């Protein structure tokens, strides 16, 4: 009797499952009230970035093949990107960015040519489905942005004038091949970005088995404060790398960024440790940079100013008083783009680089330039 009852119950449950299957399936695909399913529509977008300029070098002067002394002046296209971005689904995205830039090598047929190469090429795997309040959580693989420069250029928007201090004097590359992880802290308290890179930069192949660990943490202390307080960001960054085994190539940066309706500003301090070989003496260097970009109307629309000062010591051990100082001052006009995502700007600027207390005297550099930006 017990056996018959158990079989009856089992058969009854199976029959009930079949009867309920259609309604159960329907319940699984019917969206709950207020629920928006993720958008898995595949899409591809194409954009472009152009940096162009006319630069007049006041000093140092140079001499042509006939022995005439002159101040160089040239029209340039410093950089051109073609951006191809898209997504396979809401979980998988990609970016491909060819880069056209000036060749500076010594090849007899290529010197000075504009070369076509890859700046970015990566796949991005979005993880927001599983990370709750930690949004913008993803893993990237391929040639991609390095953590510090990418974050700073969200505040300092004048890369078309020249690279940021951490790249120009700090020995960092803006992109490299590797795998990285990023996430935003809940309630807009900041973000974390770290990863493992080749360490040679996007323009060079890996030459050995040494890898670069790079990590950045940015904290917004008062994201829910008043308008003046929420724009403050504190950033710490480290890069632990080796040129060769036991030959250090390390960087550490501390920064303060600030965004306000009337200006953006930032201060960086960088420390470098470099060895050319395991048996070579370590070269320590450091420096700092400060910038402010006041808005006469509003950010990205109308007149803006650019003021920046960099100070760098290439060897704090043997030449502690030798400093390279860079001063940049300019006036920009950003063209408004109502209803569009593109950006266009022109900048007239003066740049000076002077050298203090060098063992071998260096000539002061002075340049006047008209820079232009197209980004869409």
mmCIF file of C-alpha atoms in Angstrom:
data_model
loop_
_atom_site.group_PDB
_atom_site.id
_atom_site.type_symbol
_atom_site.label_atom_id
_atom_site.label_comp_id
_atom_site.label_asym_id
_atom_site.label_seq_id
_atom_site.Cartn_x
_atom_site.Cartn_y
_atom_site.Cartn_z
ATOM 1 C CA UNK A 1 0.000 0.000 0.000
ATOM 2 C CA UNK A 2 2.817 2.330 0.877
ATOM 3 C CA UNK A 3 4.619 1.522 -2.381
ATOM 4 C CA UNK A 4 1.456 2.223 -4.419
ATOM 5 C CA UNK A 5 0.924 5.543 -2.623
ATOM 6 C CA UNK A 6 4.492 6.686 -3.284
ATOM 7 C CA UNK A 7 4.216 5.833 -6.968
ATOM 8 C CA UNK A 8 0.889 7.639 -7.190
ATOM 9 C CA UNK A 9 2.306 10.724 -5.552
ATOM 10 C CA UNK A 10 5.339 10.696 -7.874
ATOM 11 C CA UNK A 11 3.206 10.329 -10.993
ATOM 12 C CA UNK A 12 0.867 13.043 -9.777
ATOM 13 C CA UNK A 13 3.804 15.473 -9.280
ATOM 14 C CA UNK A 14 5.147 14.755 -12.761
ATOM 15 C CA UNK A 15 1.704 15.306 -14.288
ATOM 16 C CA UNK A 16 1.310 18.538 -12.341
ATOM 17 C CA UNK A 17 4.690 19.747 -13.550
ATOM 18 C CA UNK A 18 3.695 19.189 -17.167
ATOM 19 C CA UNK A 19 0.401 20.963 -16.628
ATOM 20 C CA UNK A 20 2.081 23.966 -15.043
ATOM 21 C CA UNK A 21 5.035 24.112 -17.455
ATOM 22 C CA UNK A 22 3.493 26.602 -19.937
ATOM 23 C CA UNK A 23 2.459 29.055 -17.237
ATOM 24 C CA UNK A 24 5.815 28.670 -15.458
ATOM 25 C CA UNK A 25 7.705 29.362 -18.668
ATOM 26 C CA UNK A 26 5.517 32.386 -19.270
ATOM 27 C CA UNK A 27 6.248 33.666 -15.762
ATOM 28 C CA UNK A 28 9.977 33.430 -16.414
ATOM 29 C CA UNK A 29 9.890 35.666 -19.472
ATOM 30 C CA UNK A 30 7.279 38.127 -18.276
ATOM 31 C CA UNK A 31 9.048 41.233 -16.927
ATOM 32 C CA UNK A 32 8.232 42.282 -13.381
ATOM 33 C CA UNK A 33 6.672 45.674 -12.877
ATOM 34 C CA UNK A 34 9.355 48.373 -13.319
ATOM 35 C CA UNK A 35 11.939 45.924 -14.664
ATOM 36 C CA UNK A 36 13.835 46.897 -17.803
ATOM 37 C CA UNK A 37 15.585 43.984 -19.500
ATOM 38 C CA UNK A 38 19.198 44.591 -20.597
ATOM 39 C CA UNK A 39 19.667 45.870 -24.127
ATOM 40 C CA UNK A 40 21.532 43.213 -26.127
ATOM 41 C CA UNK A 41 21.200 45.002 -29.456
ATOM 42 C CA UNK A 42 24.494 44.745 -31.298
ATOM 43 C CA UNK A 43 25.889 48.116 -32.339
ATOM 44 C CA UNK A 44 29.025 49.614 -33.871
ATOM 45 C CA UNK A 45 30.022 53.287 -33.794
ATOM 46 C CA UNK A 46 32.748 55.088 -35.707
ATOM 47 C CA UNK A 47 34.377 58.305 -34.530
ATOM 48 C CA UNK A 48 37.578 60.247 -35.020
ATOM 49 C CA UNK A 49 40.071 62.423 -33.148
ATOM 50 C CA UNK A 50 42.383 64.937 -34.846
ATOM 51 C CA UNK A 51 45.132 67.025 -33.214
ATOM 52 C CA UNK A 52 46.502 69.708 -35.539
ATOM 53 C CA UNK A 53 48.673 72.770 -34.959
ATOM 54 C CA UNK A 54 50.999 75.453 -36.211
ATOM 55 C CA UNK A 55 54.054 75.749 -33.947
ATOM 56 C CA UNK A 56 56.670 78.511 -34.016
ATOM 57 C CA UNK A 57 59.876 77.791 -32.073
ATOM 58 C CA UNK A 58 61.328 81.074 -30.876
ATOM 59 C CA UNK A 59 64.301 79.430 -29.178
ATOM 60 C CA UNK A 60 66.504 77.560 -29.747
ATOM 61 C CA UNK A 61 67.176 78.671 -33.293
ATOM 62 C CA UNK A 62 68.500 76.210 -35.828
ATOM 63 C CA UNK A 63 70.630 76.310 -38.975
ATOM 64 C CA UNK A 64 69.691 75.089 -42.436
ATOM 65 C CA UNK A 65 71.933 73.326 -44.950
ATOM 66 C CA UNK A 66 73.067 76.655 -46.377
ATOM 67 C CA UNK A 67 74.172 77.945 -42.973
ATOM 68 C CA UNK A 68 71.213 80.283 -42.463
ATOM 69 C CA UNK A 69 70.003 80.687 -38.882
ATOM 70 C CA UNK A 70 66.226 80.668 -38.413
ATOM 71 C CA UNK A 71 63.419 80.013 -35.940
ATOM 72 C CA UNK A 72 61.498 76.895 -37.047
ATOM 73 C CA UNK A 73 57.800 77.125 -37.822
ATOM 74 C CA UNK A 74 55.661 74.285 -39.106
ATOM 75 C CA UNK A 75 52.119 73.123 -39.711
ATOM 76 C CA UNK A 76 51.604 69.715 -38.106
ATOM 77 C CA UNK A 77 49.061 66.967 -37.684
ATOM 78 C CA UNK A 78 50.274 65.626 -34.366
ATOM 79 C CA UNK A 79 47.824 62.752 -34.067
ATOM 80 C CA UNK A 80 44.798 61.225 -35.773
ATOM 81 C CA UNK A 81 42.623 58.466 -34.315
ATOM 82 C CA UNK A 82 39.869 56.464 -35.948
ATOM 83 C CA UNK A 83 37.681 55.027 -33.173
ATOM 84 C CA UNK A 84 35.615 51.916 -33.803
ATOM 85 C CA UNK A 85 33.591 50.945 -30.722
ATOM 86 C CA UNK A 86 30.667 48.642 -30.188
ATOM 87 C CA UNK A 87 29.081 45.814 -28.272
ATOM 88 C CA UNK A 88 28.254 42.199 -29.000
ATOM 89 C CA UNK A 89 25.786 42.165 -26.089
ATOM 90 C CA UNK A 90 25.357 44.128 -22.866
ATOM 91 C CA UNK A 91 28.117 41.952 -21.404
ATOM 92 C CA UNK A 92 30.699 42.090 -24.213
ATOM 93 C CA UNK A 93 32.045 45.285 -25.794
ATOM 94 C CA UNK A 94 35.107 46.197 -27.852
ATOM 95 C CA UNK A 95 37.235 49.075 -29.123
ATOM 96 C CA UNK A 96 39.638 49.316 -32.060
ATOM 97 C CA UNK A 97 41.588 52.566 -32.496
ATOM 98 C CA UNK A 98 44.209 52.921 -35.235
ATOM 99 C CA UNK A 99 46.617 55.773 -34.560
ATOM 100 C CA UNK A 100 48.377 57.870 -37.202
ATOM 101 C CA UNK A 101 51.444 59.645 -35.838
ATOM 102 C CA UNK A 102 54.852 60.931 -36.912
ATOM 103 C CA UNK A 103 57.665 58.395 -37.316
ATOM 104 C CA UNK A 104 60.813 59.440 -35.461
ATOM 105 C CA UNK A 105 63.059 56.460 -36.212
ATOM 106 C CA UNK A 106 66.232 56.423 -38.276
ATOM 107 C CA UNK A 107 65.070 54.345 -41.255
ATOM 108 C CA UNK A 108 66.101 56.202 -44.438
ATOM 109 C CA UNK A 109 62.720 55.795 -46.164
ATOM 110 C CA UNK A 110 60.462 56.230 -43.127
ATOM 111 C CA UNK A 111 61.954 59.048 -41.081
ATOM 112 C CA UNK A 112 59.356 61.780 -40.677
ATOM 113 C CA UNK A 113 56.548 59.816 -42.340
ATOM 114 C CA UNK A 114 53.075 59.582 -40.855
ATOM 115 C CA UNK A 115 52.720 55.974 -39.716
ATOM 116 C CA UNK A 116 49.584 53.876 -39.219
ATOM 117 C CA UNK A 117 49.626 51.753 -36.040
ATOM 118 C CA UNK A 118 47.303 50.436 -33.343
ATOM 119 C CA UNK A 119 46.665 52.571 -30.238
ATOM 120 C CA UNK A 120 43.779 50.596 -28.691
ATOM 121 C CA UNK A 121 42.397 47.168 -29.432
ATOM 122 C CA UNK A 122 40.589 45.378 -26.621
ATOM 123 C CA UNK A 123 37.594 43.326 -25.562
ATOM 124 C CA UNK A 124 35.613 44.365 -22.477
ATOM 125 C CA UNK A 125 33.561 41.956 -20.381
ATOM 126 C CA UNK A 126 30.962 43.811 -18.309
ATOM 127 C CA UNK A 127 30.094 42.325 -14.900
ATOM 128 C CA UNK A 128 27.384 44.681 -13.599
ATOM 129 C CA UNK A 129 24.850 41.821 -13.650
ATOM 130 C CA UNK A 130 26.623 40.294 -10.645
ATOM 131 C CA UNK A 131 28.235 43.184 -8.731
ATOM 132 C CA UNK A 132 25.240 44.953 -7.199
ATOM 133 C CA UNK A 133 25.986 48.571 -6.323
ATOM 134 C CA UNK A 134 29.541 48.348 -7.669
ATOM 135 C CA UNK A 135 28.805 49.683 -11.170
ATOM 136 C CA UNK A 136 30.997 50.018 -14.238
ATOM 137 C CA UNK A 137 32.653 46.755 -13.247
ATOM 138 C CA UNK A 138 34.531 45.145 -16.110
ATOM 139 C CA UNK A 139 37.556 43.159 -17.215
ATOM 140 C CA UNK A 140 39.492 44.223 -20.312
ATOM 141 C CA UNK A 141 41.999 42.300 -22.369
ATOM 142 C CA UNK A 142 44.190 43.775 -25.128
ATOM 143 C CA UNK A 143 45.887 47.092 -25.846
ATOM 144 C CA UNK A 144 44.087 49.583 -23.616
ATOM 145 C CA UNK A 145 44.394 52.703 -21.476
ATOM 146 C CA UNK A 146 46.702 52.654 -18.480
ATOM 147 C CA UNK A 147 44.969 53.561 -15.194
ATOM 148 C CA UNK A 148 46.412 56.952 -14.229
ATOM 149 C CA UNK A 149 46.616 58.943 -17.460
ATOM 150 C CA UNK A 150 43.150 57.878 -18.566
ATOM 151 C CA UNK A 151 41.660 59.099 -15.268
ATOM 152 C CA UNK A 152 43.541 62.394 -15.252
ATOM 153 C CA UNK A 153 42.569 63.285 -18.810
ATOM 154 C CA UNK A 154 38.933 63.243 -17.743
ATOM 155 C CA UNK A 155 39.794 66.409 -15.782
ATOM 156 C CA UNK A 156 42.733 67.793 -17.805
ATOM 157 C CA UNK A 157 41.275 68.104 -21.313
ATOM 158 C CA UNK A 158 44.261 69.596 -23.144
ATOM 159 C CA UNK A 159 46.122 66.560 -24.427
ATOM 160 C CA UNK A 160 45.945 68.170 -27.861
ATOM 161 C CA UNK A 161 48.398 70.804 -26.552
ATOM 162 C CA UNK A 162 50.743 68.100 -25.289
ATOM 163 C CA UNK A 163 50.904 65.069 -23.049
ATOM 164 C CA UNK A 164 50.306 65.256 -19.297
ATOM 165 C CA UNK A 165 53.198 65.526 -16.857
ATOM 166 C CA UNK A 166 53.103 61.830 -15.894
ATOM 167 C CA UNK A 167 53.653 60.871 -19.533
ATOM 168 C CA UNK A 168 55.941 63.671 -20.704
ATOM 169 C CA UNK A 169 58.359 63.598 -17.764
ATOM 170 C CA UNK A 170 57.125 60.753 -15.585
ATOM 171 C CA UNK A 171 57.960 57.944 -17.968
ATOM 172 C CA UNK A 172 54.427 56.521 -18.220
ATOM 173 C CA UNK A 173 52.652 55.369 -21.364
ATOM 174 C CA UNK A 174 49.011 56.238 -21.997
ATOM 175 C CA UNK A 175 48.269 52.708 -23.309
ATOM 176 C CA UNK A 176 49.760 49.223 -23.123
ATOM 177 C CA UNK A 177 48.833 45.608 -23.759
ATOM 178 C CA UNK A 178 47.507 43.692 -20.764
ATOM 179 C CA UNK A 179 44.512 42.563 -18.734
ATOM 180 C CA UNK A 180 42.821 44.889 -16.212
ATOM 181 C CA UNK A 181 39.925 45.173 -13.782
ATOM 182 C CA UNK A 182 37.832 48.262 -13.010
ATOM 183 C CA UNK A 183 34.896 49.027 -10.705
ATOM 184 C CA UNK A 184 33.115 52.085 -9.323
ATOM 185 C CA UNK A 185 32.541 52.320 -5.588
ATOM 186 C CA UNK A 186 28.901 52.542 -4.434
ATOM 187 C CA UNK A 187 27.292 55.979 -4.096
ATOM 188 C CA UNK A 188 29.922 57.634 -6.320
ATOM 189 C CA UNK A 189 32.693 57.448 -3.705
ATOM 190 C CA UNK A 190 35.322 56.781 -6.371
ATOM 191 C CA UNK A 191 36.719 53.966 -8.466
ATOM 192 C CA UNK A 192 39.451 51.326 -8.613
ATOM 193 C CA UNK A 193 41.438 50.290 -11.685
ATOM 194 C CA UNK A 194 44.351 47.844 -11.675
ATOM 195 C CA UNK A 195 45.926 45.349 -14.016
ATOM 196 C CA UNK A 196 48.940 43.561 -15.438
ATOM 197 C CA UNK A 197 50.604 45.052 -18.528
ATOM 198 C CA UNK A 198 53.630 44.268 -20.689
ATOM 199 C CA UNK A 199 55.259 47.467 -19.459
ATOM 200 C CA UNK A 200 56.765 48.579 -22.776
ATOM 201 C CA UNK A 201 53.875 50.808 -23.901
ATOM 202 C CA UNK A 202 51.521 50.376 -26.821
ATOM 203 C CA UNK A 203 54.135 51.311 -29.455
ATOM 204 C CA UNK A 204 56.616 48.544 -28.554
ATOM 205 C CA UNK A 205 56.427 44.738 -28.242
ATOM 206 C CA UNK A 206 57.191 42.875 -25.022
ATOM 207 C CA UNK A 207 60.917 42.089 -24.886
ATOM 208 C CA UNK A 208 61.083 39.655 -21.944
ATOM 209 C CA UNK A 209 59.007 37.995 -19.222
ATOM 210 C CA UNK A 210 58.844 41.016 -16.904
ATOM 211 C CA UNK A 211 55.381 42.485 -16.409
ATOM 212 C CA UNK A 212 54.133 45.799 -15.051
ATOM 213 C CA UNK A 213 51.555 45.863 -12.259
ATOM 214 C CA UNK A 214 49.670 49.154 -12.313
ATOM 215 C CA UNK A 215 46.970 50.164 -9.868
ATOM 216 C CA UNK A 216 44.982 53.312 -9.163
ATOM 217 C CA UNK A 217 42.474 54.186 -6.437
ATOM 218 C CA UNK A 218 40.491 57.420 -6.700
ATOM 219 C CA UNK A 219 38.307 58.541 -3.792
ATOM 220 C CA UNK A 220 35.630 61.233 -3.755
ATOM 221 C CA UNK A 221 35.457 62.161 -0.045
ATOM 222 C CA UNK A 222 32.152 64.039 -0.280
ATOM 223 C CA UNK A 223 30.167 62.818 -3.311
ATOM 224 C CA UNK A 224 26.864 63.808 -1.720
ATOM 225 C CA UNK A 225 28.077 67.186 -0.492
ATOM 226 C CA UNK A 226 27.288 70.573 -1.995
ATOM 227 C CA UNK A 227 28.370 71.401 -5.527
ATOM 228 C CA UNK A 228 31.721 72.805 -4.399
ATOM 229 C CA UNK A 229 32.617 69.727 -2.328
ATOM 230 C CA UNK A 230 31.572 66.878 -4.621
ATOM 231 C CA UNK A 231 34.152 67.770 -7.297
ATOM 232 C CA UNK A 232 37.135 66.802 -5.111
ATOM 233 C CA UNK A 233 39.066 63.602 -5.972
ATOM 234 C CA UNK A 234 42.093 62.091 -4.223
ATOM 235 C CA UNK A 235 44.147 59.640 -6.274
ATOM 236 C CA UNK A 236 46.944 57.217 -5.514
ATOM 237 C CA UNK A 237 48.766 55.260 -8.220
ATOM 238 C CA UNK A 238 51.607 52.720 -8.300
ATOM 239 C CA UNK A 239 53.489 51.036 -11.122
ATOM 240 C CA UNK A 240 55.783 48.141 -10.204
ATOM 241 C CA UNK A 241 57.847 46.951 -13.144
ATOM 242 C CA UNK A 242 61.282 45.707 -14.183
ATOM 243 C CA UNK A 243 63.276 46.515 -17.311
ATOM 244 C CA UNK A 244 65.102 43.225 -16.784
ATOM 245 C CA UNK A 245 65.057 40.762 -13.928
ATOM 246 C CA UNK A 246 65.974 42.624 -10.690
ATOM 247 C CA UNK A 247 66.263 45.943 -12.576
ATOM 248 C CA UNK A 248 63.542 48.238 -11.219
ATOM 249 C CA UNK A 249 61.278 50.523 -13.218
ATOM 250 C CA UNK A 250 58.852 51.860 -10.608
ATOM 251 C CA UNK A 251 56.489 54.831 -10.411
ATOM 252 C CA UNK A 252 54.345 56.243 -7.607
ATOM 253 C CA UNK A 253 51.967 59.210 -7.961
ATOM 254 C CA UNK A 254 49.771 61.103 -5.550
ATOM 255 C CA UNK A 255 47.240 63.538 -7.022
ATOM 256 C CA UNK A 256 44.436 65.875 -6.113
ATOM 257 C CA UNK A 257 41.888 66.657 -8.851
ATOM 258 C CA UNK A 258 39.108 69.198 -8.519
ATOM 259 C CA UNK A 259 36.164 69.987 -10.798
ATOM 260 C CA UNK A 260 33.967 73.039 -10.309
ATOM 261 C CA UNK A 261 31.518 74.915 -12.502
ATOM 262 C CA UNK A 262 34.096 77.691 -13.014
ATOM 263 C CA UNK A 263 37.328 75.688 -13.386
ATOM 264 C CA UNK A 264 39.114 72.338 -13.311
ATOM 265 C CA UNK A 265 42.389 71.960 -11.420
ATOM 266 C CA UNK A 266 44.909 69.354 -10.353
ATOM 267 C CA UNK A 267 48.183 68.769 -8.523
ATOM 268 C CA UNK A 268 50.481 65.749 -9.061
ATOM 269 C CA UNK A 269 53.595 64.512 -7.308
ATOM 270 C CA UNK A 270 55.549 61.685 -8.937
ATOM 271 C CA UNK A 271 58.485 59.578 -7.781
ATOM 272 C CA UNK A 272 60.491 57.361 -10.156
ATOM 273 C CA UNK A 273 63.067 54.586 -9.637
ATOM 274 C CA UNK A 274 64.956 53.306 -12.688
ATOM 275 C CA UNK A 275 67.755 50.816 -13.325
ATOM 276 C CA UNK A 276 69.178 49.947 -16.736
ATOM 277 C CA UNK A 277 70.433 46.578 -15.415
ATOM 278 C CA UNK A 278 70.445 44.597 -12.164
ATOM 279 C CA UNK A 279 74.042 45.662 -11.464
ATOM 280 C CA UNK A 280 73.526 49.302 -12.441
ATOM 281 C CA UNK A 281 73.037 52.074 -9.911
ATOM 282 C CA UNK A 282 69.424 53.036 -9.288
ATOM 283 C CA UNK A 283 68.429 56.462 -10.595
ATOM 284 C CA UNK A 284 65.853 58.235 -8.422
ATOM 285 C CA UNK A 285 63.854 61.129 -9.812
ATOM 286 C CA UNK A 286 60.830 63.134 -8.783
ATOM 287 C CA UNK A 287 58.690 66.065 -9.773
ATOM 288 C CA UNK A 288 55.414 67.866 -9.422
ATOM 289 C CA UNK A 289 52.867 69.542 -11.641
ATOM 290 C CA UNK A 290 49.934 71.890 -11.135
ATOM 291 C CA UNK A 291 47.290 73.017 -13.621
ATOM 292 C CA UNK A 292 44.118 75.083 -13.659
ATOM 293 C CA UNK A 293 41.681 75.604 -16.546
ATOM 294 C CA UNK A 294 39.222 78.441 -15.744
ATOM 295 C CA UNK A 295 35.945 78.626 -17.679
ATOM 296 C CA UNK A 296 34.740 82.090 -18.686
ATOM 297 C CA UNK A 297 31.288 80.771 -19.528
ATOM 298 C CA UNK A 298 30.844 77.038 -18.949
ATOM 299 C CA UNK A 299 32.966 73.940 -19.396
ATOM 300 C CA UNK A 300 33.216 72.965 -23.053
ATOM 301 C CA UNK A 301 31.419 76.051 -24.360
ATOM 302 C CA UNK A 302 33.195 79.327 -25.020
ATOM 303 C CA UNK A 303 36.454 80.761 -23.726
ATOM 304 C CA UNK A 304 38.706 78.850 -21.336
ATOM 305 C CA UNK A 305 42.165 79.473 -19.949
ATOM 306 C CA UNK A 306 45.014 77.006 -19.531
ATOM 307 C CA UNK A 307 47.760 77.471 -16.950
ATOM 308 C CA UNK A 308 50.198 74.688 -16.105
ATOM 309 C CA UNK A 309 53.583 74.423 -14.411
ATOM 310 C CA UNK A 310 55.769 71.279 -14.250
ATOM 311 C CA UNK A 311 58.994 70.864 -12.297
ATOM 312 C CA UNK A 312 61.110 67.714 -12.655
ATOM 313 C CA UNK A 313 64.409 66.469 -11.191
ATOM 314 C CA UNK A 314 65.957 63.742 -13.359
ATOM 315 C CA UNK A 315 68.410 62.531 -10.674
ATOM 316 C CA UNK A 316 67.785 63.402 -7.044
ATOM 317 C CA UNK A 317 70.939 61.601 -5.857
ATOM 318 C CA UNK A 318 73.758 63.032 -7.955
ATOM 319 C CA UNK A 319 72.062 66.239 -9.201
ATOM 320 C CA UNK A 320 69.531 67.208 -6.513
ATOM 321 C CA UNK A 321 69.488 70.901 -7.523
ATOM 322 C CA UNK A 322 69.107 70.352 -11.283
ATOM 323 C CA UNK A 323 65.534 71.014 -12.367
ATOM 324 C CA UNK A 324 63.664 71.130 -15.650
ATOM 325 C CA UNK A 325 60.726 73.540 -15.429
ATOM 326 C CA UNK A 326 57.906 73.812 -17.944
ATOM 327 C CA UNK A 327 55.423 76.703 -18.090
ATOM 328 C CA UNK A 328 52.320 76.581 -20.305
ATOM 329 C CA UNK A 329 49.834 79.437 -20.636
ATOM 330 C CA UNK A 330 47.077 79.661 -23.203
ATOM 331 C CA UNK A 331 43.607 80.789 -24.166
ATOM 332 C CA UNK A 332 41.179 78.321 -25.741
ATOM 333 C CA UNK A 333 37.796 78.515 -27.399
ATOM 334 C CA UNK A 334 35.531 75.449 -27.203
ATOM 335 C CA UNK A 335 32.791 75.328 -29.803
ATOM 336 C CA UNK A 336 29.413 74.426 -28.370
ATOM 337 C CA UNK A 337 27.687 71.332 -29.731
ATOM 338 C CA UNK A 338 23.973 71.479 -28.852
ATOM 339 C CA UNK A 339 22.382 68.078 -29.255
ATOM 340 C CA UNK A 340 25.616 66.399 -30.359
ATOM 341 C CA UNK A 341 28.405 64.380 -28.793
ATOM 342 C CA UNK A 342 31.308 65.874 -30.747
ATOM 343 C CA UNK A 343 33.893 68.337 -29.473
ATOM 344 C CA UNK A 344 35.925 71.004 -31.254
ATOM 345 C CA UNK A 345 38.383 73.506 -29.792
ATOM 346 C CA UNK A 346 41.256 75.789 -30.691
ATOM 347 C CA UNK A 347 44.025 76.895 -28.320
ATOM 348 C CA UNK A 348 46.667 79.608 -28.618
ATOM 349 C CA UNK A 349 49.452 78.941 -26.133
ATOM 350 C CA UNK A 350 52.972 79.793 -25.064
ATOM 351 C CA UNK A 351 55.269 77.072 -23.713
ATOM 352 C CA UNK A 352 58.657 77.549 -22.087
ATOM 353 C CA UNK A 353 61.086 74.937 -20.787
ATOM 354 C CA UNK A 354 64.097 76.095 -18.789
ATOM 355 C CA UNK A 355 66.885 74.164 -17.091
ATOM 356 C CA UNK A 356 68.307 75.141 -13.719
ATOM 357 C CA UNK A 357 71.678 74.046 -12.262
ATOM 358 C CA UNK A 358 72.500 71.461 -14.943
ATOM 359 C CA UNK A 359 76.152 70.372 -15.147
ATOM 360 C CA UNK A 360 76.038 70.967 -18.893
ATOM 361 C CA UNK A 361 74.095 74.190 -19.586
ATOM 362 C CA UNK A 362 70.908 73.654 -21.576
ATOM 363 C CA UNK A 363 69.310 76.159 -23.934
ATOM 364 C CA UNK A 364 65.929 77.539 -22.904
ATOM 365 C CA UNK A 365 63.058 76.418 -25.123
ATOM 366 C CA UNK A 366 60.235 78.775 -26.102
ATOM 367 C CA UNK A 367 57.337 77.946 -28.428
ATOM 368 C CA UNK A 368 54.200 79.694 -29.623
ATOM 369 C CA UNK A 369 51.478 77.508 -31.089
ATOM 370 C CA UNK A 370 47.946 77.427 -32.362
ATOM 371 C CA UNK A 371 46.482 73.996 -31.564
ATOM 372 C CA UNK A 372 43.228 72.509 -32.771
ATOM 373 C CA UNK A 373 41.063 69.567 -31.692
ATOM 374 C CA UNK A 374 38.318 67.639 -33.435
ATOM 375 C CA UNK A 375 36.704 64.798 -31.484
ATOM 376 C CA UNK A 376 33.482 63.028 -32.451
#
